[in-house]
CSV table of C-alpha atoms in Angstrom, one decimal:
chain,number,residue,atom,x,y,z
A,1,UNK,CA,0.5,20.1,13.6
A,2,UNK,CA,-0.2,16.6,12.2
A,3,UNK,CA,1.7,13.7,13.7
A,4,UNK,CA,1.9,10.2,12.4
A,5,UNK,CA,2.9,6.8,13.9
A,6,UNK,CA,2.7,3.2,12.8
A,7,UNK,CA,0.3,1.0,14.8
A,8,UNK,CA,0.5,-2.7,15.0
A,9,UNK,CA,-1.9,-4.5,17.3
A,10,UNK,CA,-3.7,-7.8,18.0
A,11,UNK,CA,-7.3,-8.0,19.4
A,12,UNK,CA,-8.9,-10.6,21.6
A,13,UNK,CA,-12.4,-11.2,22.7
A,14,UNK,CA,-12.9,-12.0,26.4
A,15,UNK,CA,-15.7,-12.6,28.8
A,16,UNK,CA,-16.7,-9.9,31.4
A,17,UNK,CA,-15.1,-12.0,34.2
A,18,UNK,CA,-11.8,-12.6,32.3
A,19,UNK,CA,-8.8,-12.4,34.5
A,20,UNK,CA,-5.8,-10.7,32.9
A,21,UNK,CA,-2.8,-13.0,33.4
A,22,UNK,CA,0.5,-12.0,34.9
A,23,UNK,CA,2.4,-10.3,32.1
A,24,UNK,CA,5.6,-9.8,34.0
A,25,UNK,CA,6.9,-13.2,32.7
A,26,UNK,CA,6.9,-11.7,29.2
A,27,UNK,CA,9.3,-8.9,30.2
A,28,UNK,CA,13.0,-9.1,29.5
A,29,UNK,CA,15.5,-9.0,32.3
A,30,UNK,CA,15.3,-5.7,34.1
A,31,UNK,CA,12.0,-4.7,32.5
A,32,UNK,CA,9.1,-3.3,34.3
A,33,UNK,CA,5.3,-3.2,34.1
A,34,UNK,CA,3.2,-0.1,34.7
A,35,UNK,CA,-0.6,-0.1,35.2
A,36,UNK,CA,-3.2,2.7,34.9
A,37,UNK,CA,-6.9,3.2,34.2
A,38,UNK,CA,-8.6,5.8,32.1
A,39,UNK,CA,-11.8,6.6,30.3
A,40,UNK,CA,-11.9,7.3,26.5
A,41,UNK,CA,-14.8,8.8,24.7
A,42,UNK,CA,-14.7,8.8,20.9
A,43,UNK,CA,-17.0,10.0,18.2
A,44,UNK,CA,-16.4,8.4,14.7
A,45,UNK,CA,-17.1,10.2,11.5
A,46,UNK,CA,-17.9,8.9,8.0
A,47,UNK,CA,-20.1,9.5,5.0
A,48,UNK,CA,-23.7,8.4,4.9
A,49,UNK,CA,-22.6,5.5,2.7
A,50,UNK,CA,-19.7,4.6,5.1
A,51,UNK,CA,-17.1,5.2,2.3
A,52,UNK,CA,-14.2,5.5,4.9
A,53,UNK,CA,-15.3,2.4,6.7
A,54,UNK,CA,-15.5,0.5,3.4
A,55,UNK,CA,-11.8,1.2,2.9
A,56,UNK,CA,-10.8,0.5,6.5
A,57,UNK,CA,-10.1,4.1,7.1
A,58,UNK,CA,-11.3,5.5,10.4
A,59,UNK,CA,-11.7,9.1,11.5
A,60,UNK,CA,-12.5,9.9,15.2
A,61,UNK,CA,-12.3,12.6,17.8
A,62,UNK,CA,-11.2,11.2,21.2
A,63,UNK,CA,-11.5,12.8,24.6
A,64,UNK,CA,-9.5,11.4,27.6
A,65,UNK,CA,-6.2,9.6,27.8
A,66,UNK,CA,-2.8,10.9,26.7
A,67,UNK,CA,-3.7,11.0,23.0
A,68,UNK,CA,-6.9,13.1,23.1
A,69,UNK,CA,-7.7,14.8,19.8
A,70,UNK,CA,-8.4,13.8,16.2
A,71,UNK,CA,-7.2,10.4,14.9
A,72,UNK,CA,-7.1,9.2,11.3
A,73,UNK,CA,-6.2,5.5,10.9
A,74,UNK,CA,-5.0,4.3,7.4
A,75,UNK,CA,-4.2,0.6,6.5
A,76,UNK,CA,-0.5,-0.1,6.2
A,77,UNK,CA,0.1,-3.8,5.3
A,78,UNK,CA,-0.4,-5.8,8.5
A,79,UNK,CA,-0.4,-2.6,10.6
A,80,UNK,CA,-2.0,0.8,10.4
A,81,UNK,CA,-0.6,4.4,10.3
A,82,UNK,CA,-2.3,6.7,12.7
A,83,UNK,CA,-2.3,10.5,11.9
A,84,UNK,CA,-3.1,12.7,14.9
A,85,UNK,CA,-4.1,16.3,15.4
A,86,UNK,CA,-4.7,17.9,18.8
A,87,UNK,CA,-8.3,19.0,19.4
A,88,UNK,CA,-9.3,22.6,19.6
A,89,UNK,CA,-12.5,24.4,20.6
A,90,UNK,CA,-13.7,24.9,17.0
A,91,UNK,CA,-16.8,23.2,15.8
A,92,UNK,CA,-16.6,20.6,13.1
A,93,UNK,CA,-13.8,18.5,11.7
A,94,UNK,CA,-10.5,20.3,11.1
A,95,UNK,CA,-9.8,21.1,7.5
A,96,UNK,CA,-6.5,19.2,7.8
A,97,UNK,CA,-8.4,16.0,8.4
A,98,UNK,CA,-11.2,16.5,5.8
A,99,UNK,CA,-8.6,17.3,3.2
A,100,UNK,CA,-6.8,14.0,3.9
A,101,UNK,CA,-9.9,11.9,3.4
A,102,UNK,CA,-11.4,13.8,0.5
A,103,UNK,CA,-10.5,11.1,-2.0
A,104,UNK,CA,-11.7,8.2,0.2
A,105,UNK,CA,-14.9,10.0,1.0
A,106,UNK,CA,-15.3,10.9,-2.7
A,107,UNK,CA,-16.1,14.4,-1.6
A,108,UNK,CA,-19.2,13.5,0.3
A,109,UNK,CA,-20.0,15.3,3.6
A,110,UNK,CA,-18.9,13.6,6.9
A,111,UNK,CA,-21.1,13.2,9.9
A,112,UNK,CA,-21.0,11.3,13.2
A,113,UNK,CA,-21.8,7.6,12.7
A,114,UNK,CA,-20.9,6.1,16.1
A,115,UNK,CA,-20.1,7.0,19.7
A,116,UNK,CA,-17.9,4.7,21.8
A,117,UNK,CA,-17.0,5.0,25.4
A,118,UNK,CA,-14.2,2.8,26.8
A,119,UNK,CA,-13.0,2.2,30.3
A,120,UNK,CA,-9.4,1.1,29.7
A,121,UNK,CA,-7.0,-0.7,32.1
A,122,UNK,CA,-3.6,-0.4,30.6
A,123,UNK,CA,-0.5,-2.6,31.2
A,124,UNK,CA,2.6,-1.0,29.7
A,125,UNK,CA,5.7,-3.2,29.3
A,126,UNK,CA,9.1,-1.5,29.3
A,127,UNK,CA,12.6,-2.9,28.9
A,128,UNK,CA,15.5,-2.1,31.2
A,129,UNK,CA,16.3,1.1,29.4
A,130,UNK,CA,12.7,2.5,29.7
A,131,UNK,CA,11.7,1.8,26.1
A,132,UNK,CA,8.1,0.9,25.6
A,133,UNK,CA,7.8,-2.7,24.3
A,134,UNK,CA,4.0,-3.1,24.2
A,135,UNK,CA,0.8,-1.9,25.7
A,136,UNK,CA,-1.9,-4.3,26.7
A,137,UNK,CA,-5.3,-2.6,27.0
A,138,UNK,CA,-8.2,-4.2,28.9
A,139,UNK,CA,-11.2,-2.4,27.4
A,140,UNK,CA,-14.8,-2.4,28.7
A,141,UNK,CA,-16.7,-0.9,25.8
A,142,UNK,CA,-20.1,0.8,25.5
A,143,UNK,CA,-21.0,1.7,22.0
A,144,UNK,CA,-23.9,3.4,20.1
A,145,UNK,CA,-24.3,3.4,16.3
A,146,UNK,CA,-25.9,6.7,15.0
A,147,UNK,CA,-28.3,7.0,12.1
A,148,UNK,CA,-30.6,4.5,10.4
A,149,UNK,CA,-28.7,1.6,11.9
A,150,UNK,CA,-28.9,3.0,15.5
A,151,UNK,CA,-28.1,0.3,18.1
A,152,UNK,CA,-26.3,0.1,21.4
A,153,UNK,CA,-24.0,-2.7,22.5
A,154,UNK,CA,-21.4,-3.5,25.2
A,155,UNK,CA,-18.5,-5.9,25.4
A,156,UNK,CA,-15.0,-6.4,26.7
A,157,UNK,CA,-11.9,-6.9,24.7
A,158,UNK,CA,-8.1,-7.0,25.0
A,159,UNK,CA,-5.8,-5.1,22.6
A,160,UNK,CA,-2.1,-5.7,22.5
A,161,UNK,CA,-0.2,-2.9,20.7
A,162,UNK,CA,3.5,-2.9,19.9
A,163,UNK,CA,5.7,-0.1,21.2
A,164,UNK,CA,8.8,1.3,19.6
A,165,UNK,CA,10.9,-1.5,21.1
A,166,UNK,CA,8.6,-4.4,20.6
A,167,UNK,CA,8.5,-7.1,17.9
A,168,UNK,CA,6.3,-9.8,16.5
A,169,UNK,CA,7.7,-12.4,18.8
A,170,UNK,CA,6.6,-10.3,21.8
A,171,UNK,CA,3.1,-10.1,20.4
A,172,UNK,CA,3.0,-13.8,20.0
A,173,UNK,CA,4.3,-14.4,23.6
A,174,UNK,CA,1.6,-12.1,25.1
A,175,UNK,CA,-1.0,-13.7,22.9
A,176,UNK,CA,-0.1,-17.1,24.1
A,177,UNK,CA,-0.5,-15.9,27.7
A,178,UNK,CA,-3.9,-14.5,27.0
A,179,UNK,CA,-5.2,-17.5,25.1
A,180,UNK,CA,-4.2,-20.0,27.9
A,181,UNK,CA,-7.3,-18.6,29.5
A,182,UNK,CA,-10.6,-17.9,27.7
A,183,UNK,CA,-9.3,-15.1,25.4
A,184,UNK,CA,-9.7,-15.8,21.7
A,185,UNK,CA,-8.6,-13.8,18.6
A,186,UNK,CA,-11.3,-11.3,17.8
A,187,UNK,CA,-13.4,-11.7,14.7
A,188,UNK,CA,-13.9,-8.0,14.6
A,189,UNK,CA,-11.3,-5.8,12.9
A,190,UNK,CA,-12.1,-2.7,15.1
A,191,UNK,CA,-14.5,-1.4,17.7
A,192,UNK,CA,-16.2,0.6,14.9
A,193,UNK,CA,-16.9,-2.5,12.9
A,194,UNK,CA,-18.4,-4.2,15.9
A,195,UNK,CA,-20.5,-1.1,16.8
A,196,UNK,CA,-21.9,-1.0,13.3
A,197,UNK,CA,-22.3,-4.8,13.3
A,198,UNK,CA,-20.5,-5.0,10.0
A,199,UNK,CA,-17.5,-7.2,9.2
A,200,UNK,CA,-14.9,-5.0,7.5
A,201,UNK,CA,-13.3,-8.0,5.8
A,202,UNK,CA,-14.5,-7.4,2.3
A,203,UNK,CA,-15.6,-10.0,-0.3
A,204,UNK,CA,-12.2,-9.4,-1.9
A,205,UNK,CA,-10.5,-10.9,1.2
A,206,UNK,CA,-13.3,-13.3,2.2
A,207,UNK,CA,-14.4,-15.9,-0.3
A,208,UNK,CA,-15.6,-19.4,-0.4
A,209,UNK,CA,-12.7,-21.7,-1.3
A,210,UNK,CA,-9.0,-21.4,-1.0
A,211,UNK,CA,-8.3,-20.3,-4.6
A,212,UNK,CA,-10.9,-17.5,-4.5
A,213,UNK,CA,-9.6,-16.4,-1.1
A,214,UNK,CA,-6.1,-16.2,-2.4
A,215,UNK,CA,-7.1,-14.3,-5.5
A,216,UNK,CA,-9.3,-11.8,-3.8
A,217,UNK,CA,-7.1,-11.2,-0.8
A,218,UNK,CA,-4.2,-10.3,-3.1
A,219,UNK,CA,-6.3,-7.7,-4.9
A,220,UNK,CA,-7.6,-6.4,-1.5
A,221,UNK,CA,-4.0,-5.7,-0.4
A,222,UNK,CA,-3.5,-3.6,-3.5
A,223,UNK,CA,-6.6,-1.6,-2.9
A,224,UNK,CA,-5.4,-0.8,0.6
A,225,UNK,CA,-2.1,0.4,-0.8
A,226,UNK,CA,-3.8,2.6,-3.4
A,227,UNK,CA,-6.1,4.1,-0.8
A,228,UNK,CA,-3.2,4.7,1.6
A,229,UNK,CA,-1.3,6.4,-1.2
A,230,UNK,CA,-4.3,8.8,-1.8
A,231,UNK,CA,-4.2,9.9,1.8
A,232,UNK,CA,-0.4,10.3,1.9
A,233,UNK,CA,-0.4,12.3,-1.3
A,234,UNK,CA,-2.9,14.7,0.2
A,235,UNK,CA,-0.6,15.0,3.2
A,236,UNK,CA,2.3,16.1,1.0
A,237,UNK,CA,4.2,12.8,1.4
A,238,UNK,CA,5.6,10.7,-1.4
A,239,UNK,CA,3.8,7.3,-1.9
A,240,UNK,CA,4.2,7.5,-5.7
A,241,UNK,CA,6.3,4.3,-6.1
A,242,UNK,CA,4.3,2.1,-3.7
A,243,UNK,CA,1.0,3.3,-5.2
A,244,UNK,CA,2.3,2.5,-8.8
A,245,UNK,CA,3.5,-1.0,-7.7
A,246,UNK,CA,0.0,-1.7,-6.2
A,247,UNK,CA,-1.7,-0.6,-9.4
A,248,UNK,CA,0.7,-2.7,-11.5
A,249,UNK,CA,-0.1,-5.8,-9.3
A,250,UNK,CA,-3.8,-5.1,-9.6
A,251,UNK,CA,-3.7,-4.7,-13.4
A,252,UNK,CA,-1.5,-7.7,-13.8
A,253,UNK,CA,-4.0,-9.8,-11.9
A,254,UNK,CA,-6.9,-8.5,-14.0
A,255,UNK,CA,-5.0,-9.6,-17.1
A,256,UNK,CA,-3.4,-12.9,-16.0
A,257,UNK,CA,-6.6,-14.1,-14.4
A,258,UNK,CA,-8.9,-12.4,-16.8
A,259,UNK,CA,-11.3,-15.4,-17.1
A,260,UNK,CA,-12.3,-15.1,-13.5
A,261,UNK,CA,-13.7,-11.6,-13.8
A,262,UNK,CA,-16.6,-10.1,-15.7
A,263,UNK,CA,-14.9,-8.9,-19.0
A,264,UNK,CA,-16.6,-5.5,-19.3
A,265,UNK,CA,-16.0,-4.5,-15.7
A,266,UNK,CA,-12.5,-5.9,-15.8
A,267,UNK,CA,-11.6,-3.9,-18.9
A,268,UNK,CA,-13.2,-0.7,-17.5
A,269,UNK,CA,-11.2,-0.8,-14.3
A,270,UNK,CA,-8.0,-1.8,-16.0
A,271,UNK,CA,-8.4,1.3,-18.3
A,272,UNK,CA,-8.9,3.6,-15.4
A,273,UNK,CA,-6.1,2.2,-13.3
A,274,UNK,CA,-3.8,2.6,-16.4
A,275,UNK,CA,-4.9,6.2,-16.7
A,276,UNK,CA,-4.1,7.0,-13.0
A,277,UNK,CA,-0.8,5.1,-13.1
A,278,UNK,CA,0.2,7.1,-16.1
A,279,UNK,CA,-0.2,10.4,-14.2
A,280,UNK,CA,1.8,9.0,-11.3
A,281,UNK,CA,4.4,7.7,-13.7
A,282,UNK,CA,5.3,11.2,-15.0
A,283,UNK,CA,6.4,12.1,-11.5
A,284,UNK,CA,8.2,8.8,-10.8
A,285,UNK,CA,10.2,8.9,-14.0
A,286,UNK,CA,11.7,12.3,-13.1
A,287,UNK,CA,12.5,11.1,-9.6
A,288,UNK,CA,14.3,8.0,-11.0
A,289,UNK,CA,16.2,9.9,-13.6
A,290,UNK,CA,17.3,12.7,-11.2
A,291,UNK,CA,18.8,10.1,-8.9
A,292,UNK,CA,20.3,8.2,-11.8
A,293,UNK,CA,22.0,11.2,-13.4
A,294,UNK,CA,23.2,12.7,-10.2
A,295,UNK,CA,24.9,9.4,-9.3
A,296,UNK,CA,26.4,9.2,-12.8
A,297,UNK,CA,27.8,12.8,-12.7
A,298,UNK,CA,29.3,12.2,-9.3
A,299,UNK,CA,31.4,9.3,-10.6
A,300,UNK,CA,32.9,11.3,-13.5
A,301,UNK,CA,36.4,12.8,-13.3
A,302,UNK,CA,36.1,16.5,-12.5
A,303,UNK,CA,37.8,17.5,-15.8
A,304,UNK,CA,35.0,15.8,-17.8
A,305,UNK,CA,32.2,17.7,-16.1
A,306,UNK,CA,32.1,20.8,-18.2
A,307,UNK,CA,29.7,23.5,-17.1
A,308,UNK,CA,26.9,23.4,-14.5
A,309,UNK,CA,25.8,19.9,-15.6
A,310,UNK,CA,24.4,18.8,-12.2
A,311,UNK,CA,22.5,22.0,-11.8
A,312,UNK,CA,21.0,21.7,-15.4
A,313,UNK,CA,19.9,18.1,-14.6
A,314,UNK,CA,18.5,19.0,-11.2
A,315,UNK,CA,16.7,22.2,-12.2
A,316,UNK,CA,15.2,21.0,-15.4
A,317,UNK,CA,14.0,17.6,-14.1
A,318,UNK,CA,12.9,18.9,-10.7
A,319,UNK,CA,10.8,21.5,-12.5
A,320,UNK,CA,9.2,18.9,-14.6
A,321,UNK,CA,8.6,16.7,-11.6
A,322,UNK,CA,6.8,19.5,-9.8
A,323,UNK,CA,4.6,20.2,-12.8
A,324,UNK,CA,3.8,16.5,-13.1
A,325,UNK,CA,2.9,16.4,-9.3
A,326,UNK,CA,0.6,19.4,-9.8
A,327,UNK,CA,-1.1,17.4,-12.5
A,328,UNK,CA,-1.5,14.5,-10.1
A,329,UNK,CA,-3.0,16.7,-7.4
A,330,UNK,CA,-5.4,18.1,-10.0
A,331,UNK,CA,-6.3,14.5,-10.9
A,332,UNK,CA,-7.2,13.7,-7.3
A,333,UNK,CA,-9.7,16.5,-7.3
A,334,UNK,CA,-11.4,15.4,-10.5
A,335,UNK,CA,-14.6,13.5,-11.1
A,336,UNK,CA,-12.9,10.7,-13.1
A,337,UNK,CA,-10.6,9.9,-10.1
A,338,UNK,CA,-13.6,9.9,-7.7
A,339,UNK,CA,-15.3,7.4,-10.0
A,340,UNK,CA,-12.1,5.3,-9.8
A,341,UNK,CA,-12.1,5.3,-6.0
A,342,UNK,CA,-15.8,4.4,-6.0
A,343,UNK,CA,-15.1,1.5,-8.4
A,344,UNK,CA,-12.4,0.1,-6.2
A,345,UNK,CA,-14.8,0.3,-3.3
A,346,UNK,CA,-17.4,-1.7,-5.3
A,347,UNK,CA,-14.8,-4.3,-6.2
A,348,UNK,CA,-14.1,-4.7,-2.5
A,349,UNK,CA,-17.8,-5.3,-1.5
A,350,UNK,CA,-18.9,-7.1,-4.7
A,351,UNK,CA,-16.1,-8.2,-7.0
A,352,UNK,CA,-17.5,-9.1,-10.4
A,353,UNK,CA,-16.4,-12.8,-10.5
A,354,UNK,CA,-17.6,-15.1,-13.2
A,355,UNK,CA,-18.6,-18.7,-13.0
A,356,UNK,CA,-15.0,-19.6,-14.0
A,357,UNK,CA,-13.8,-19.0,-10.5
A,358,UNK,CA,-15.5,-22.2,-9.5
A,359,UNK,CA,-12.6,-24.0,-11.2
A,360,UNK,CA,-10.7,-22.9,-8.1
A,361,UNK,CA,-7.1,-23.9,-7.6
A,362,UNK,CA,-6.8,-25.4,-11.1
A,363,UNK,CA,-7.7,-22.0,-12.6
A,364,UNK,CA,-5.2,-20.2,-10.5
A,365,UNK,CA,-2.4,-22.6,-11.4
A,366,UNK,CA,-3.2,-22.7,-15.1
A,367,UNK,CA,-3.3,-18.9,-15.4
A,368,UNK,CA,0.0,-18.5,-13.5
A,369,UNK,CA,1.6,-21.2,-15.7
A,370,UNK,CA,0.4,-19.4,-18.8
A,371,UNK,CA,2.0,-16.2,-17.6
A,372,UNK,CA,5.3,-17.9,-17.0
A,373,UNK,CA,5.3,-19.4,-20.5
A,374,UNK,CA,4.5,-16.1,-22.1
A,375,UNK,CA,7.3,-14.4,-20.2
A,376,UNK,CA,9.7,-17.1,-21.3
A,377,UNK,CA,8.7,-16.8,-24.9
A,378,UNK,CA,8.8,-13.0,-25.0
A,379,UNK,CA,12.3,-12.9,-23.4
A,380,UNK,CA,13.6,-15.4,-25.9
A,381,UNK,CA,12.1,-13.4,-28.8
A,382,UNK,CA,13.4,-10.1,-27.4
A,383,UNK,CA,16.9,-11.4,-27.0
A,384,UNK,CA,16.9,-12.9,-30.5
A,385,UNK,CA,15.7,-9.7,-32.1
A,386,UNK,CA,17.5,-7.2,-29.8
A,387,UNK,CA,14.8,-4.6,-30.3
A,388,UNK,CA,14.2,-2.1,-27.5
A,389,UNK,CA,10.5,-2.4,-27.8
A,390,UNK,CA,10.5,-6.2,-27.6
A,391,UNK,CA,12.8,-6.1,-24.5
A,392,UNK,CA,10.3,-3.7,-22.9
A,393,UNK,CA,7.4,-6.1,-23.7
A,394,UNK,CA,9.5,-8.9,-22.2
A,395,UNK,CA,10.0,-6.9,-19.0
A,396,UNK,CA,6.2,-6.3,-18.6
A,397,UNK,CA,5.6,-10.1,-19.2
A,398,UNK,CA,8.2,-10.9,-16.5
A,399,UNK,CA,6.4,-8.6,-14.1
A,400,UNK,CA,3.1,-10.3,-14.7
A,401,UNK,CA,4.7,-13.7,-14.3
A,402,UNK,CA,6.3,-12.6,-11.0
A,403,UNK,CA,3.0,-11.1,-9.6
A,404,UNK,CA,1.1,-14.2,-10.7
A,405,UNK,CA,3.6,-16.4,-8.8
A,406,UNK,CA,3.2,-14.2,-5.7
A,407,UNK,CA,-0.5,-14.5,-5.9
A,408,UNK,CA,-0.5,-18.3,-6.4
A,409,UNK,CA,2.1,-19.0,-3.8
A,410,UNK,CA,-0.5,-19.8,-1.0
A,411,UNK,CA,-2.5,-22.2,-3.2
A,412,UNK,CA,-1.9,-25.8,-2.0
A,413,UNK,CA,0.2,-27.8,-4.4
A,414,UNK,CA,2.0,-24.7,-5.9
A,415,UNK,CA,5.6,-25.7,-6.2
A,416,UNK,CA,8.8,-23.6,-5.9
A,417,UNK,CA,6.8,-20.4,-5.8
A,418,UNK,CA,9.6,-18.4,-4.0
A,419,UNK,CA,12.1,-19.6,-6.6
A,420,UNK,CA,9.8,-18.5,-9.4
A,421,UNK,CA,9.3,-15.1,-7.9
A,422,UNK,CA,13.0,-14.6,-7.4
A,423,UNK,CA,13.7,-15.6,-11.0
A,424,UNK,CA,11.2,-13.2,-12.6
A,425,UNK,CA,12.3,-10.5,-10.2
A,426,UNK,CA,15.8,-10.8,-11.6
A,427,UNK,CA,14.6,-10.7,-15.2
A,428,UNK,CA,12.5,-7.6,-14.3
A,429,UNK,CA,15.5,-5.9,-12.7
A,430,UNK,CA,17.8,-6.6,-15.7
A,431,UNK,CA,15.2,-5.5,-18.3
A,432,UNK,CA,14.2,-2.6,-16.1
A,433,UNK,CA,17.8,-1.4,-16.2
A,434,UNK,CA,17.7,-1.6,-20.0
A,435,UNK,CA,14.5,0.4,-20.2
A,436,UNK,CA,15.8,3.0,-17.8
A,437,UNK,CA,18.8,3.5,-20.0
A,438,UNK,CA,16.7,3.8,-23.1
A,439,UNK,CA,14.6,6.5,-21.5
A,440,UNK,CA,17.7,8.1,-20.1
A,441,UNK,CA,19.3,8.5,-23.5
A,442,UNK,CA,16.2,10.5,-24.8
A,443,UNK,CA,16.3,12.8,-21.7
A,444,UNK,CA,20.1,13.3,-22.0
A,445,UNK,CA,19.8,14.2,-25.7
A,446,UNK,CA,17.2,16.9,-24.8
A,447,UNK,CA,19.3,18.3,-21.9
A,448,UNK,CA,22.4,18.3,-24.0
A,449,UNK,CA,20.6,20.2,-26.8
A,450,UNK,CA,19.5,22.9,-24.2
A,451,UNK,CA,23.0,23.1,-22.8
A,452,UNK,CA,24.5,23.5,-26.2
A,453,UNK,CA,22.4,26.6,-26.9
A,454,UNK,CA,22.9,28.2,-23.5
A,455,UNK,CA,25.8,30.6,-22.8
A,456,UNK,CA,28.3,29.2,-20.3
A,457,UNK,CA,27.3,25.6,-21.0
A,458,UNK,CA,28.0,22.9,-23.6
A,459,UNK,CA,26.8,19.5,-24.4
A,460,UNK,CA,30.0,17.5,-24.0
A,461,UNK,CA,29.3,15.9,-20.6
A,462,UNK,CA,25.7,15.1,-21.7
A,463,UNK,CA,27.1,13.3,-24.7
A,464,UNK,CA,29.4,11.4,-22.4
A,465,UNK,CA,26.6,10.4,-20.2
A,466,UNK,CA,24.6,9.4,-23.3
A,467,UNK,CA,27.4,7.1,-24.3
A,468,UNK,CA,27.5,5.5,-20.9
A,469,UNK,CA,23.8,4.9,-20.9
A,470,UNK,CA,24.1,3.2,-24.3
A,471,UNK,CA,26.8,1.0,-22.7
A,472,UNK,CA,24.5,0.2,-19.8
A,473,UNK,CA,21.8,-0.8,-22.2
A,474,UNK,CA,24.2,-3.1,-24.1
A,475,UNK,CA,25.3,-4.7,-20.8
A,476,UNK,CA,21.7,-5.3,-19.9
A,477,UNK,CA,21.0,-7.0,-23.2
A,478,UNK,CA,24.0,-9.3,-22.6
A,479,UNK,CA,22.7,-10.1,-19.1
A,480,UNK,CA,19.2,-10.8,-20.6
A,481,UNK,CA,20.8,-13.3,-23.0
A,482,UNK,CA,22.1,-15.3,-20.1
A,483,UNK,CA,18.7,-15.4,-18.5
A,484,UNK,CA,17.1,-17.2,-21.4
A,485,UNK,CA,16.5,-20.8,-20.4
């Protein structure tokens, strides 16, 4: 059975004669320190083109230690999620694992790419109640890359991984103890990247100049979320919302900062991301409306709920949600989606920047400012006209202004970034409520019509819910009026 856990760790490079400091002073009152030594042997798998590696996804089979078996590591913001599967005697990679990485590997075959043997001295820090706070691993590593880039290497490093009871402050305290000596933060993201002698920090996250770094690192974070969403979808989980948000942020950046990217490649990727987001949106819309309608029905007096209203809503919308999810899964298996994943990988290694990016911080600030002015203008127009379509356009402009402010926040000289993000997030929420009500009225009209022609049901309650949604839309318009400034 597949198991998953979140992994947050810091890595340090040390010399072979490094002395691990006394870690007991980092323990809370009543805590304890346990030590052990073990040997870990791991074989890493990837495509010939290192597609998993390019997206910071790793697949390995480990022997030794308490977690022997198959491990799949997927980026998760500043941490990683590790999916585990016990090893068996069968040859080859388990289908459960190959299925999860099919999208990232773009259906290419997987083969061993590296063998890493580690002699690990562990220091496990527990609190007074026996809860694991952190594990400090003193690793002496021997590694061999397999294939055309075959090479052997050896080094020593320290890994500090948070346990279920640890926090970022503890990571910092342990790091301070280590760096009082000769330990230094590692330039390598993983043992695999060092084995292959390849820096996994892509060009999207690594650029010359502050502005380019900010721009490309923002996009890189969205690619990570999209790739993680692919894996979780194949595992049967629900990353629909987080994946769509990442796509929106990516597309918004392509549009707001359009002058910094090759126009043809920018338009092509934007079109494909819009296509994929559309498929995900069909699922998400049903999820949102099911929750919305269930809450609305629950607040109505019992005497106004005539017939099996909740059942009609749940059964009809859930059936549509499942059909839409089936479409998404078919999409993941298609050639067009594989091409999209390959495109995102290319943008990571070689983003199509134009000469305009040399304008640096000025270009970032100007584009973000333009997005703010457009959002302000569209909101004023939408409120004056009162048209649903214009309000929806204003909502999308507010999203782009918000995401642009998020991206530009680290650029030196950017003022009041947090306040701008908060402002446009509020506009987005208010106009989002309006749009949800507009969509809801259409669905309620359809459900009410079905109920009206079904024995034992009638459309009264759906009509009441329809009127309430119209009222919600009116309230949102009024709130939007007050947001014009």
